[in-house]
Amino acid sequence: MKLLHTMLRVGDLQRSIDFYTRVMGMNLLRTSDRPEQKYTLAFVGFGRGNAEGNAEIELTYNYGVERYDLGTAYGHIALGVSDVAATCARIRAAGGKVTREPGPVKGGSSVIAFVEDPDQYRIELIQLA
């Protein structure tokens, strides 16, 4: 088995595409509009996504829905980065929101930080060794 993608429902598809491509550095891999079913999909990821063995994020916009209640079950998406502090600085400079500054994880030594996308989904940045 292999993880292919994670789906996130978004309130403004273009705003989310801009965040994941411009702020997070991913590529827009493909889109699919389904007017009869009243939704549009956009897949983003690093490199060429699944074609290079990388997982993707499926952004789903349901026509007319501008906001979702995230509930208490959602945790976060995790991304490995070479330098958490530099990544946070780049994200902040691009207009992204850092919600937890770089530092060691509670009870451990891994360096992490958190950022939030426009729909308030949390993204953990983990410094790779």
mmCIF file of C-alpha atoms in Angstrom:
data_model
loop_
_atom_site.group_PDB
_atom_site.id
_atom_site.type_symbol
_atom_site.label_atom_id
_atom_site.label_comp_id
_atom_site.label_asym_id
_atom_site.label_seq_id
_atom_site.Cartn_x
_atom_site.Cartn_y
_atom_site.Cartn_z
ATOM 1 C CA MET A 1 0.000 0.000 0.000
ATOM 2 C CA LYS A 2 0.993 3.589 -0.562
ATOM 3 C CA LEU A 3 -0.455 6.895 0.618
ATOM 4 C CA LEU A 4 -1.631 8.767 -2.498
ATOM 5 C CA HIS A 5 -3.351 11.888 -1.198
ATOM 6 C CA THR A 6 -5.169 13.640 1.595
ATOM 7 C CA MET A 7 -8.384 15.520 0.778
ATOM 8 C CA LEU A 8 -9.181 18.896 2.325
ATOM 9 C CA ARG A 9 -12.459 20.752 1.754
ATOM 10 C CA VAL A 10 -11.789 24.416 1.077
ATOM 11 C CA GLY A 11 -13.955 27.532 0.986
ATOM 12 C CA ASP A 12 -12.098 29.368 -1.797
ATOM 13 C CA LEU A 13 -10.254 27.139 -4.250
ATOM 14 C CA GLN A 14 -8.017 29.799 -5.791
ATOM 15 C CA ARG A 15 -7.012 31.134 -2.366
ATOM 16 C CA SER A 16 -6.029 27.602 -1.318
ATOM 17 C CA ILE A 17 -4.153 26.911 -4.564
ATOM 18 C CA ASP A 18 -2.256 30.179 -4.069
ATOM 19 C CA PHE A 19 -1.362 29.223 -0.487
ATOM 20 C CA TYR A 20 -0.105 25.734 -1.281
ATOM 21 C CA THR A 21 1.816 26.816 -4.397
ATOM 22 C CA ARG A 22 3.063 30.318 -3.570
ATOM 23 C CA VAL A 23 3.467 30.042 0.212
ATOM 24 C CA MET A 24 4.255 26.329 0.702
ATOM 25 C CA GLY A 25 6.173 25.804 -2.556
ATOM 26 C CA MET A 26 4.041 22.987 -3.983
ATOM 27 C CA ASN A 27 3.016 22.627 -7.613
ATOM 28 C CA LEU A 28 -0.500 22.622 -9.008
ATOM 29 C CA LEU A 29 -0.587 19.146 -10.538
ATOM 30 C CA ARG A 30 -4.059 18.959 -12.060
ATOM 31 C CA THR A 31 -7.619 20.233 -11.728
ATOM 32 C CA SER A 32 -11.007 18.742 -12.470
ATOM 33 C CA ASP A 33 -14.286 20.658 -12.560
ATOM 34 C CA ARG A 34 -17.522 18.700 -12.142
ATOM 35 C CA PRO A 35 -20.357 21.192 -12.639
ATOM 36 C CA GLU A 36 -23.097 18.540 -12.676
ATOM 37 C CA GLN A 37 -21.926 17.326 -9.263
ATOM 38 C CA LYS A 38 -21.174 20.910 -8.152
ATOM 39 C CA TYR A 39 -17.542 20.544 -7.110
ATOM 40 C CA THR A 40 -14.036 21.284 -8.363
ATOM 41 C CA LEU A 41 -10.840 19.467 -7.419
ATOM 42 C CA ALA A 42 -7.267 20.690 -7.483
ATOM 43 C CA PHE A 43 -4.322 18.452 -6.654
ATOM 44 C CA VAL A 44 -1.110 19.993 -5.295
ATOM 45 C CA GLY A 45 2.160 18.404 -4.289
ATOM 46 C CA PHE A 46 5.911 18.575 -4.417
ATOM 47 C CA GLY A 47 7.640 17.775 -7.686
ATOM 48 C CA ARG A 48 5.254 15.795 -9.869
ATOM 49 C CA GLY A 49 3.375 14.328 -6.907
ATOM 50 C CA ASN A 50 2.321 10.702 -7.269
ATOM 51 C CA ALA A 51 4.277 10.429 -10.533
ATOM 52 C CA GLU A 52 7.480 10.793 -8.474
ATOM 53 C CA GLY A 53 6.315 8.768 -5.495
ATOM 54 C CA ASN A 54 5.169 11.785 -3.439
ATOM 55 C CA ALA A 55 1.804 12.076 -1.723
ATOM 56 C CA GLU A 56 -0.534 14.846 -2.889
ATOM 57 C CA ILE A 57 -3.174 17.075 -1.326
ATOM 58 C CA GLU A 58 -6.583 17.105 -2.983
ATOM 59 C CA LEU A 59 -8.286 20.470 -2.489
ATOM 60 C CA THR A 60 -12.047 20.060 -2.883
ATOM 61 C CA TYR A 61 -14.292 23.053 -3.442
ATOM 62 C CA ASN A 62 -18.020 22.310 -3.182
ATOM 63 C CA TYR A 63 -19.979 24.989 -5.015
ATOM 64 C CA GLY A 64 -21.467 27.569 -2.670
ATOM 65 C CA VAL A 65 -19.716 26.381 0.519
ATOM 66 C CA GLU A 66 -17.394 29.084 1.827
ATOM 67 C CA ARG A 67 -16.512 27.657 5.245
ATOM 68 C CA TYR A 68 -16.289 24.347 7.077
ATOM 69 C CA ASP A 69 -16.260 23.471 10.759
ATOM 70 C CA LEU A 70 -13.041 21.489 11.238
ATOM 71 C CA GLY A 71 -14.325 19.719 14.323
ATOM 72 C CA THR A 72 -12.057 18.168 16.922
ATOM 73 C CA ALA A 73 -10.913 15.068 15.044
ATOM 74 C CA TYR A 74 -8.582 16.700 12.505
ATOM 75 C CA GLY A 75 -4.959 16.953 13.605
ATOM 76 C CA HIS A 76 -2.493 18.124 10.980
ATOM 77 C CA ILE A 77 -0.501 17.378 7.852
ATOM 78 C CA ALA A 78 3.256 16.934 8.433
ATOM 79 C CA LEU A 79 5.998 18.037 6.047
ATOM 80 C CA GLY A 80 9.702 17.272 6.427
ATOM 81 C CA VAL A 81 11.963 20.273 5.796
ATOM 82 C CA SER A 82 15.716 20.807 5.954
ATOM 83 C CA ASP A 83 15.539 23.966 8.104
ATOM 84 C CA VAL A 84 12.359 24.698 10.079
ATOM 85 C CA ALA A 85 13.357 28.263 11.029
ATOM 86 C CA ALA A 86 14.244 29.226 7.444
ATOM 87 C CA THR A 87 11.050 27.609 6.149
ATOM 88 C CA CYS A 88 8.959 29.569 8.683
ATOM 89 C CA ALA A 89 10.698 32.800 7.649
ATOM 90 C CA ARG A 90 9.979 32.095 3.969
ATOM 91 C CA ILE A 91 6.342 31.211 4.705
ATOM 92 C CA ARG A 92 5.868 34.338 6.822
ATOM 93 C CA ALA A 93 7.474 36.525 4.108
ATOM 94 C CA ALA A 94 5.051 35.047 1.558
ATOM 95 C CA GLY A 95 2.083 35.991 3.752
ATOM 96 C CA GLY A 96 1.609 32.656 5.518
ATOM 97 C CA LYS A 97 0.658 32.308 9.173
ATOM 98 C CA VAL A 98 3.080 30.622 11.588
ATOM 99 C CA THR A 99 1.097 29.475 14.634
ATOM 100 C CA ARG A 100 3.905 27.763 16.577
ATOM 101 C CA GLU A 101 7.438 29.043 16.296
ATOM 102 C CA PRO A 102 10.296 26.606 15.634
ATOM 103 C CA GLY A 103 11.499 24.673 18.650
ATOM 104 C CA PRO A 104 11.772 21.219 20.136
ATOM 105 C CA VAL A 105 8.692 19.054 20.367
ATOM 106 C CA LYS A 106 7.401 18.690 23.928
ATOM 107 C CA GLY A 107 9.223 15.821 25.584
ATOM 108 C CA GLY A 108 11.626 15.319 22.676
ATOM 109 C CA SER A 109 14.396 16.856 20.644
ATOM 110 C CA SER A 110 12.890 17.035 17.133
ATOM 111 C CA VAL A 111 12.557 20.621 15.929
ATOM 112 C CA ILE A 112 9.051 21.428 14.754
ATOM 113 C CA ALA A 113 6.801 24.395 13.944
ATOM 114 C CA PHE A 114 3.196 24.784 12.815
ATOM 115 C CA VAL A 115 1.637 26.908 10.091
ATOM 116 C CA GLU A 116 -2.021 27.311 9.188
ATOM 117 C CA ASP A 117 -3.580 27.392 5.745
ATOM 118 C CA PRO A 118 -6.389 29.820 4.779
ATOM 119 C CA ASP A 119 -9.051 27.335 5.923
ATOM 120 C CA GLN A 120 -7.306 26.870 9.291
ATOM 121 C CA TYR A 121 -5.900 23.424 8.512
ATOM 122 C CA ARG A 122 -2.713 22.936 10.526
ATOM 123 C CA ILE A 123 0.555 21.926 8.884
ATOM 124 C CA GLU A 124 3.446 20.678 11.001
ATOM 125 C CA LEU A 125 6.968 21.329 9.764
ATOM 126 C CA ILE A 126 9.485 18.770 11.025
ATOM 127 C CA GLN A 127 13.197 19.360 10.647
ATOM 128 C CA LEU A 128 14.839 16.431 8.898
ATOM 129 C CA ALA A 129 18.049 15.206 10.544
#
